[in-house]
PDB file of C-alpha atoms in Angstrom:
ATOM      1  CA  ASP A   1      -9.568  17.019   6.379  1.00 53.00           C
ATOM      2  CA  THR A   2      -9.742  15.514   2.876  1.00 72.00           C
ATOM      3  CA  GLY A   3      -7.394  12.731   3.252  1.00 92.00           C
ATOM      4  CA  VAL A   4      -4.170  12.335   1.208  1.00 95.00           C
ATOM      5  CA  SER A   5      -4.086  14.075  -1.995  1.00 96.00           C
ATOM      6  CA  GLN A   6      -1.863  13.273  -5.081  1.00 97.00           C
ATOM      7  CA  ASP A   7      -1.398  15.508  -8.113  1.00 97.00           C
ATOM      8  CA  PRO A   8      -1.599  14.805 -11.084  1.00 97.00           C
ATOM      9  CA  ARG A   9      -3.697  11.698 -11.264  1.00 96.00           C
ATOM     10  CA  HIS A  10      -2.341  10.926 -14.770  1.00 97.00           C
ATOM     11  CA  LYS A  11       0.624  11.852 -16.403  1.00 98.00           C
ATOM     12  CA  ILE A  12       1.815  10.738 -19.918  1.00 98.00           C
ATOM     13  CA  THR A  13       5.585  11.674 -20.843  1.00 98.00           C
ATOM     14  CA  LYS A  14       7.938  10.999 -23.450  1.00 98.00           C
ATOM     15  CA  ARG A  15      10.716   8.997 -22.558  1.00 98.00           C
ATOM     16  CA  GLY A  16      13.661  11.064 -21.596  1.00 98.00           C
ATOM     17  CA  GLN A  17      11.696  13.943 -20.086  1.00 98.00           C
ATOM     18  CA  ASN A  18      11.658  14.577 -16.306  1.00 98.00           C
ATOM     19  CA  VAL A  19       8.445  14.356 -14.206  1.00 98.00           C
ATOM     20  CA  THR A  20       7.500  15.629 -10.667  1.00 98.00           C
ATOM     21  CA  PHE A  21       4.659  14.221  -8.461  1.00 98.00           C
ATOM     22  CA  ARG A  22       3.180  15.969  -5.473  1.00 98.00           C
ATOM     23  CA  CYS A  23       1.680  14.429  -2.263  1.00 98.00           C
ATOM     24  CA  ASP A  24      -0.223  16.451   0.442  1.00 97.00           C
ATOM     25  CA  PRO A  25      -0.495  13.997   3.482  1.00 97.00           C
ATOM     26  CA  ILE A  26      -3.023  14.464   6.092  1.00 95.00           C
ATOM     27  CA  SER A  27      -2.266  17.937   8.034  1.00 92.00           C
ATOM     28  CA  GLU A  28      -1.251  16.503  11.255  1.00 90.00           C
ATOM     29  CA  HIS A  29       0.623  13.217  10.007  1.00 93.00           C
ATOM     30  CA  ASN A  30       4.739  13.166  10.381  1.00 93.00           C
ATOM     31  CA  ARG A  31       5.171   9.978   8.470  1.00 94.00           C
ATOM     32  CA  LEU A  32       4.976  10.241   4.647  1.00 97.00           C
ATOM     33  CA  TYR A  33       5.619   6.934   2.204  1.00 97.00           C
ATOM     34  CA  TRP A  34       6.170   6.619  -1.416  1.00 98.00           C
ATOM     35  CA  TYR A  35       5.289   3.513  -3.086  1.00 97.00           C
ATOM     36  CA  ARG A  36       5.056   2.141  -6.624  1.00 97.00           C
ATOM     37  CA  GLN A  37       2.700  -0.438  -8.098  1.00 95.00           C
ATOM     38  CA  THR A  38       2.997  -1.930 -11.354  1.00 94.00           C
ATOM     39  CA  LEU A  39      -0.074  -3.525 -13.185  1.00 89.00           C
ATOM     40  CA  GLY A  40      -0.982  -7.056 -11.253  1.00 87.00           C
ATOM     41  CA  GLN A  41       1.429  -6.321  -8.585  1.00 90.00           C
ATOM     42  CA  GLY A  42       1.092  -5.131  -4.956  1.00 93.00           C
ATOM     43  CA  PRO A  43       2.743  -1.736  -3.945  1.00 96.00           C
ATOM     44  CA  GLU A  44       6.445  -1.858  -3.361  1.00 96.00           C
ATOM     45  CA  PHE A  45       8.139   0.562  -0.965  1.00 96.00           C
ATOM     46  CA  LEU A  46      10.356   3.434  -2.375  1.00 97.00           C
ATOM     47  CA  THR A  47      10.977   5.745   0.424  1.00 97.00           C
ATOM     48  CA  TYR A  48       9.984   7.305   3.553  1.00 95.00           C
ATOM     49  CA  PHE A  49       9.957  10.745   5.600  1.00 96.00           C
ATOM     50  CA  GLN A  50       9.536  11.318   9.039  1.00 93.00           C
ATOM     51  CA  ASN A  51       8.872  15.346   9.113  1.00 94.00           C
ATOM     52  CA  GLU A  52      11.349  16.673   6.607  1.00 95.00           C
ATOM     53  CA  ALA A  53      13.990  13.751   7.156  1.00 95.00           C
ATOM     54  CA  GLN A  54      14.413  11.085   4.670  1.00 95.00           C
ATOM     55  CA  LEU A  55      14.885   7.944   6.778  1.00 93.00           C
ATOM     56  CA  GLU A  56      14.997   4.984   4.294  1.00 92.00           C
ATOM     57  CA  LYS A  57      15.073   4.738   0.454  1.00 94.00           C
ATOM     58  CA  SER A  58      14.714   1.228  -1.187  1.00 93.00           C
ATOM     59  CA  ARG A  59      17.172  -0.219  -3.658  1.00 90.00           C
ATOM     60  CA  LEU A  60      14.335   0.450  -6.333  1.00 86.00           C
ATOM     61  CA  LEU A  61      14.732   4.224  -5.950  1.00 89.00           C
ATOM     62  CA  SER A  62      17.512   4.783  -8.415  1.00 91.00           C
ATOM     63  CA  ASP A  63      19.736   7.680  -8.879  1.00 94.00           C
ATOM     64  CA  ARG A  64      17.290   9.057 -11.414  1.00 97.00           C
ATOM     65  CA  PHE A  65      14.728   9.159  -8.554  1.00 97.00           C
ATOM     66  CA  SER A  66      14.615  11.933  -6.048  1.00 96.00           C
ATOM     67  CA  ALA A  67      11.988  12.757  -3.242  1.00 97.00           C
ATOM     68  CA  GLU A  68      11.725  15.466  -0.906  1.00 97.00           C
ATOM     69  CA  ARG A  69       9.511  17.070   1.945  1.00 97.00           C
ATOM     70  CA  PRO A  70      11.095  20.389   2.580  1.00 92.00           C
ATOM     71  CA  LYS A  71       9.083  21.563   5.275  1.00 87.00           C
ATOM     72  CA  GLY A  72       7.562  18.191   6.797  1.00 87.00           C
ATOM     73  CA  SER A  73       4.346  18.735   4.793  1.00 92.00           C
ATOM     74  CA  PHE A  74       3.923  17.945   1.318  1.00 97.00           C
ATOM     75  CA  SER A  75       6.408  16.073  -0.456  1.00 98.00           C
ATOM     76  CA  THR A  76       7.613  15.638  -4.258  1.00 98.00           C
ATOM     77  CA  LEU A  77       8.921  12.728  -6.028  1.00 98.00           C
ATOM     78  CA  GLU A  78      10.940  13.544  -9.144  1.00 98.00           C
ATOM     79  CA  ILE A  79      12.117  11.296 -11.878  1.00 98.00           C
ATOM     80  CA  GLN A  80      14.605  12.267 -14.291  1.00 98.00           C
ATOM     81  CA  ARG A  81      15.233  11.094 -17.825  1.00 98.00           C
ATOM     82  CA  THR A  82      12.160   8.683 -17.502  1.00 98.00           C
ATOM     83  CA  GLU A  83      12.160   5.254 -19.124  1.00 97.00           C
ATOM     84  CA  GLN A  84       9.639   2.931 -20.253  1.00 96.00           C
ATOM     85  CA  GLY A  85       9.999   0.615 -17.355  1.00 95.00           C
ATOM     86  CA  ASP A  86       9.171   3.636 -15.023  1.00 97.00           C
ATOM     87  CA  SER A  87       5.576   3.469 -15.954  1.00 97.00           C
ATOM     88  CA  ALA A  88       3.476   2.570 -12.973  1.00 97.00           C
ATOM     89  CA  MET A  89       1.083   3.940 -10.481  1.00 96.00           C
ATOM     90  CA  TYR A  90       3.039   6.090  -7.743  1.00 98.00           C
ATOM     91  CA  LEU A  91       1.299   6.117  -4.424  1.00 97.00           C
ATOM     92  CA  CYS A  92       1.573   8.105  -1.365  1.00 97.00           C
ATOM     93  CA  ALA A  93       0.790   7.442   2.145  1.00 96.00           C
ATOM     94  CA  SER A  94       0.932   9.054   5.516  1.00 95.00           C
ATOM     95  CA  SER A  95       0.458   8.114   9.047  1.00 93.00           C
ATOM     96  CA  LEU A  96       1.001   9.552  12.396  1.00 90.00           C
ATOM     97  CA  MET A  97       4.055   8.564  14.883  1.00 84.00           C
ATOM     98  CA  LEU A  98       3.300   8.783  18.397  1.00 81.00           C
ATOM     99  CA  GLY A  99       5.084   7.723  21.462  1.00 74.00           C
ATOM    100  CA  THR A 100       3.052   4.618  21.606  1.00 72.00           C
ATOM    101  CA  GLY A 101       3.092   3.698  18.299  1.00 74.00           C
ATOM    102  CA  VAL A 102       2.194   4.482  14.632  1.00 76.00           C
ATOM    103  CA  THR A 103      -1.643   5.117  13.367  1.00 79.00           C
ATOM    104  CA  GLU A 104      -2.643   2.999  10.078  1.00 85.00           C
ATOM    105  CA  ALA A 105      -1.292   4.548   6.869  1.00 91.00           C
ATOM    106  CA  PHE A 106      -3.804   6.375   4.561  1.00 93.00           C
ATOM    107  CA  PHE A 107      -3.256   6.140   1.061  1.00 95.00           C
ATOM    108  CA  GLY A 108      -3.711   8.707  -1.677  1.00 95.00           C
ATOM    109  CA  GLN A 109      -5.315   7.443  -5.030  1.00 93.00           C
ATOM    110  CA  GLY A 110      -2.021   7.510  -6.762  1.00 95.00           C
ATOM    111  CA  THR A 111      -0.564   9.188  -9.938  1.00 97.00           C
ATOM    112  CA  ARG A 112      -0.445   6.895 -12.918  1.00 97.00           C
ATOM    113  CA  LEU A 113       2.507   7.433 -15.067  1.00 98.00           C
ATOM    114  CA  THR A 114       2.868   6.331 -18.647  1.00 98.00           C
ATOM    115  CA  VAL A 115       6.147   6.777 -20.349  1.00 98.00           C
ATOM    116  CA  VAL A 116       5.730   6.633 -24.081  1.00 97.00           C
TER     117      VAL A 116
ATOM    118  CA  GLY B   1      13.664  -8.961   4.523  1.00 74.00           C
ATOM    119  CA  ASN B   2       9.888  -9.666   4.430  1.00 83.00           C
ATOM    120  CA  SER B   3       7.870 -11.063   2.079  1.00 90.00           C
ATOM    121  CA  VAL B   4       3.942 -11.919   1.658  1.00 94.00           C
ATOM    122  CA  THR B   5       2.552 -14.630  -0.505  1.00 94.00           C
ATOM    123  CA  GLN B   6      -0.922 -14.214  -1.534  1.00 93.00           C
ATOM    124  CA  MET B   7      -3.643 -16.512  -3.052  1.00 83.00           C
ATOM    125  CA  GLU B   8      -3.571 -16.028  -6.830  1.00 80.00           C
ATOM    126  CA  GLY B   9      -6.676 -14.515  -8.417  1.00 82.00           C
ATOM    127  CA  PRO B  10      -8.934 -13.671  -9.933  1.00 94.00           C
ATOM    128  CA  VAL B  11     -11.710 -15.136  -7.616  1.00 96.00           C
ATOM    129  CA  THR B  12     -15.141 -15.023  -8.600  1.00 97.00           C
ATOM    130  CA  LEU B  13     -18.008 -16.048  -6.083  1.00 97.00           C
ATOM    131  CA  SER B  14     -21.783 -15.990  -6.161  1.00 97.00           C
ATOM    132  CA  GLU B  15     -23.476 -13.539  -3.545  1.00 97.00           C
ATOM    133  CA  GLU B  16     -23.772 -14.955   0.030  1.00 97.00           C
ATOM    134  CA  ALA B  17     -20.874 -17.651  -0.696  1.00 97.00           C
ATOM    135  CA  PHE B  18     -18.234 -18.068   2.018  1.00 98.00           C
ATOM    136  CA  LEU B  19     -14.492 -16.539   1.126  1.00 97.00           C
ATOM    137  CA  THR B  20     -11.186 -17.248   1.962  1.00 97.00           C
ATOM    138  CA  ILE B  21      -8.179 -15.609   0.793  1.00 97.00           C
ATOM    139  CA  ASN B  22      -5.056 -17.184   1.811  1.00 96.00           C
ATOM    140  CA  CYS B  23      -1.975 -15.217   3.005  1.00 96.00           C
ATOM    141  CA  THR B  24       1.167 -16.318   4.335  1.00 95.00           C
ATOM    142  CA  TYR B  25       4.393 -14.608   5.338  1.00 93.00           C
ATOM    143  CA  THR B  26       8.245 -14.525   5.866  1.00 90.00           C
ATOM    144  CA  ALA B  27       9.622 -12.097   8.311  1.00 85.00           C
ATOM    145  CA  THR B  28      12.538 -11.468  10.700  1.00 79.00           C
ATOM    146  CA  GLY B  29      10.595 -10.904  14.135  1.00 79.00           C
ATOM    147  CA  TYR B  30       6.907 -10.577  14.546  1.00 80.00           C
ATOM    148  CA  PRO B  31       5.314  -8.167  11.845  1.00 88.00           C
ATOM    149  CA  SER B  32       2.038  -6.256  11.888  1.00 90.00           C
ATOM    150  CA  LEU B  33      -0.219  -8.098   9.470  1.00 93.00           C
ATOM    151  CA  PHE B  34      -2.758  -6.088   7.362  1.00 94.00           C
ATOM    152  CA  TRP B  35      -5.487  -6.488   4.537  1.00 97.00           C
ATOM    153  CA  TYR B  36      -5.921  -3.487   2.552  1.00 96.00           C
ATOM    154  CA  VAL B  37      -8.840  -3.126  -0.105  1.00 97.00           C
ATOM    155  CA  GLN B  38      -8.886  -1.208  -3.179  1.00 94.00           C
ATOM    156  CA  TYR B  39     -12.212  -0.606  -4.639  1.00 93.00           C
ATOM    157  CA  PRO B  40     -12.712   0.350  -8.245  1.00 87.00           C
ATOM    158  CA  GLY B  41     -11.658   3.985  -8.868  1.00 84.00           C
ATOM    159  CA  GLU B  42     -10.680   4.303  -4.981  1.00 87.00           C
ATOM    160  CA  GLY B  43      -7.359   4.113  -3.287  1.00 88.00           C
ATOM    161  CA  LEU B  44      -5.990   1.704  -0.915  1.00 93.00           C
ATOM    162  CA  GLN B  45      -8.053   1.383   2.141  1.00 93.00           C
ATOM    163  CA  LEU B  46      -6.938  -0.532   5.582  1.00 94.00           C
ATOM    164  CA  LEU B  47      -9.851  -3.290   6.113  1.00 97.00           C
ATOM    165  CA  LEU B  48      -8.383  -4.923   9.261  1.00 96.00           C
ATOM    166  CA  LYS B  49      -5.123  -5.536  10.762  1.00 94.00           C
ATOM    167  CA  ALA B  50      -3.610  -7.657  13.730  1.00 93.00           C
ATOM    168  CA  THR B  51      -0.404  -6.752  15.712  1.00 89.00           C
ATOM    169  CA  LYS B  52       0.641 -10.063  17.584  1.00 88.00           C
ATOM    170  CA  ALA B  53      -0.149 -13.693  17.442  1.00 90.00           C
ATOM    171  CA  ASP B  54      -3.702 -14.948  17.895  1.00 93.00           C
ATOM    172  CA  ASP B  55      -4.903 -11.525  17.449  1.00 94.00           C
ATOM    173  CA  LYS B  56      -7.945 -11.214  15.276  1.00 96.00           C
ATOM    174  CA  GLY B  57      -8.804  -8.356  13.189  1.00 96.00           C
ATOM    175  CA  SER B  58     -12.399  -7.902  12.034  1.00 97.00           C
ATOM    176  CA  ASN B  59     -14.348  -5.404  10.175  1.00 97.00           C
ATOM    177  CA  LYS B  60     -17.247  -5.272   7.776  1.00 95.00           C
ATOM    178  CA  GLY B  61     -17.745  -9.124   8.167  1.00 97.00           C
ATOM    179  CA  PHE B  62     -14.309  -9.501   7.426  1.00 98.00           C
ATOM    180  CA  GLU B  63     -11.875 -11.549   9.714  1.00 98.00           C
ATOM    181  CA  ALA B  64      -8.434 -12.666   9.611  1.00 98.00           C
ATOM    182  CA  THR B  65      -6.149 -14.104  12.596  1.00 97.00           C
ATOM    183  CA  TYR B  66      -2.592 -14.018  13.086  1.00 95.00           C
ATOM    184  CA  ARG B  67      -1.387 -17.601  13.213  1.00 93.00           C
ATOM    185  CA  LYS B  68       2.338 -17.556  14.081  1.00 88.00           C
ATOM    186  CA  GLU B  69       2.619 -21.489  13.814  1.00 87.00           C
ATOM    187  CA  THR B  70       1.750 -21.306  10.259  1.00 88.00           C
ATOM    188  CA  THR B  71       2.730 -17.798   9.384  1.00 90.00           C
ATOM    189  CA  SER B  72      -0.747 -17.109   8.078  1.00 94.00           C
ATOM    190  CA  PHE B  73      -3.136 -14.409   8.055  1.00 96.00           C
ATOM    191  CA  HIS B  74      -6.114 -15.716   5.877  1.00 97.00           C
ATOM    192  CA  LEU B  75      -9.114 -13.520   4.996  1.00 98.00           C
ATOM    193  CA  GLU B  76     -12.405 -14.691   5.345  1.00 98.00           C
ATOM    194  CA  LYS B  77     -16.079 -13.526   5.304  1.00 98.00           C
ATOM    195  CA  GLY B  78     -19.179 -15.833   5.734  1.00 97.00           C
ATOM    196  CA  SER B  79     -21.235 -14.124   2.957  1.00 96.00           C
ATOM    197  CA  VAL B  80     -19.939 -12.122   0.533  1.00 97.00           C
ATOM    198  CA  GLN B  81     -22.223  -9.392  -1.405  1.00 97.00           C
ATOM    199  CA  VAL B  82     -21.736  -7.673  -4.673  1.00 97.00           C
ATOM    200  CA  SER B  83     -20.416  -4.607  -2.775  1.00 96.00           C
ATOM    201  CA  ASP B  84     -17.257  -6.517  -1.764  1.00 97.00           C
ATOM    202  CA  SER B  85     -15.962  -6.715  -5.238  1.00 97.00           C
ATOM    203  CA  ALA B  86     -12.642  -5.103  -5.188  1.00 97.00           C
ATOM    204  CA  VAL B  87      -9.099  -6.261  -5.219  1.00 96.00           C
ATOM    205  CA  TYR B  88      -7.563  -7.230  -1.847  1.00 97.00           C
ATOM    206  CA  PHE B  89      -3.943  -6.962  -0.623  1.00 97.00           C
ATOM    207  CA  CYS B  90      -2.329  -8.671   2.213  1.00 96.00           C
ATOM    208  CA  ALA B  91       0.681  -6.782   3.967  1.00 95.00           C
ATOM    209  CA  GLY B  92       3.159  -6.886   6.923  1.00 92.00           C
ATOM    210  CA  SER B  93       5.082  -4.326   8.462  1.00 89.00           C
ATOM    211  CA  ASN B  94       7.874  -4.247  11.211  1.00 83.00           C
ATOM    212  CA  PHE B  95       7.926  -2.312  14.188  1.00 76.00           C
ATOM    213  CA  GLY B  96      10.059   1.110  13.755  1.00 72.00           C
ATOM    214  CA  ASN B  97       9.732   2.105  10.134  1.00 74.00           C
ATOM    215  CA  GLU B  98       6.237   0.592   9.716  1.00 85.00           C
ATOM    216  CA  LYS B  99       6.862   0.540   5.876  1.00 90.00           C
ATOM    217  CA  LEU B 100       4.466  -1.894   4.198  1.00 93.00           C
ATOM    218  CA  THR B 101       5.266  -5.133   2.276  1.00 94.00           C
ATOM    219  CA  PHE B 102       2.584  -6.180   0.150  1.00 96.00           C
ATOM    220  CA  GLY B 103       1.312  -9.144  -1.561  1.00 95.00           C
ATOM    221  CA  THR B 104       0.658  -9.248  -5.361  1.00 95.00           C
ATOM    222  CA  GLY B 105      -3.205  -8.687  -4.507  1.00 96.00           C
ATOM    223  CA  THR B 106      -6.390 -10.987  -4.969  1.00 96.00           C
ATOM    224  CA  ARG B 107      -9.342  -9.730  -7.566  1.00 96.00           C
ATOM    225  CA  LEU B 108     -12.678 -10.583  -6.082  1.00 97.00           C
ATOM    226  CA  THR B 109     -15.745 -10.439  -8.244  1.00 97.00           C
ATOM    227  CA  ILE B 110     -19.196 -11.329  -6.550  1.00 97.00           C
ATOM    228  CA  ILE B 111     -21.840 -12.190  -8.982  1.00 97.00           C
ATOM    229  CA  PRO B 112     -25.594 -11.468  -8.067  1.00 95.00           C
TER     230      PRO B 112
END
């Protein structure tokens, strides 16, 4: 397995446009997380899924943001009507929830979004 | 909610110097604690973790001990190498959702 993959790695978009990012987790992992990281800060939690169910959303996730994981495998994060404040690195992580606990989270390399 | 306060950077040390990066946390209950590392051009990687009080996590010569009495999880290494240059993040998570709360990160540069 090649780890967590994110696509694209970089995205430049004009303010007001919609963008969609994709995350492919490690294949057997049932948990998938999205985080956002701005320059000089640590990653901030956005949302997470267990299989296809979205179990929690942060208050950071405004109505313009939507995340899906339709078949419990890959996930998409869409931002509608982008704003300059959306410029950040968007990170995806996955882990495996077992009866005995959760394995460590493995992170992708992120998608860097620049809104101009 | 949980919060993690991490020593501000950047930190520059000479090779073979002793390293300490401070981290303290506030949380409801007893979170699991982690140190993640981000090498240039790479994604976040788990460096070490501790899941309960007095646990010591260790990896690649780095250590951190979960101190409940001081709510701390300081990262230490006895002799740093140039290859340790990276950004280090302290993080915590609660049982159940395991979402991570990160500190702001500390950029470490080791000079030969």
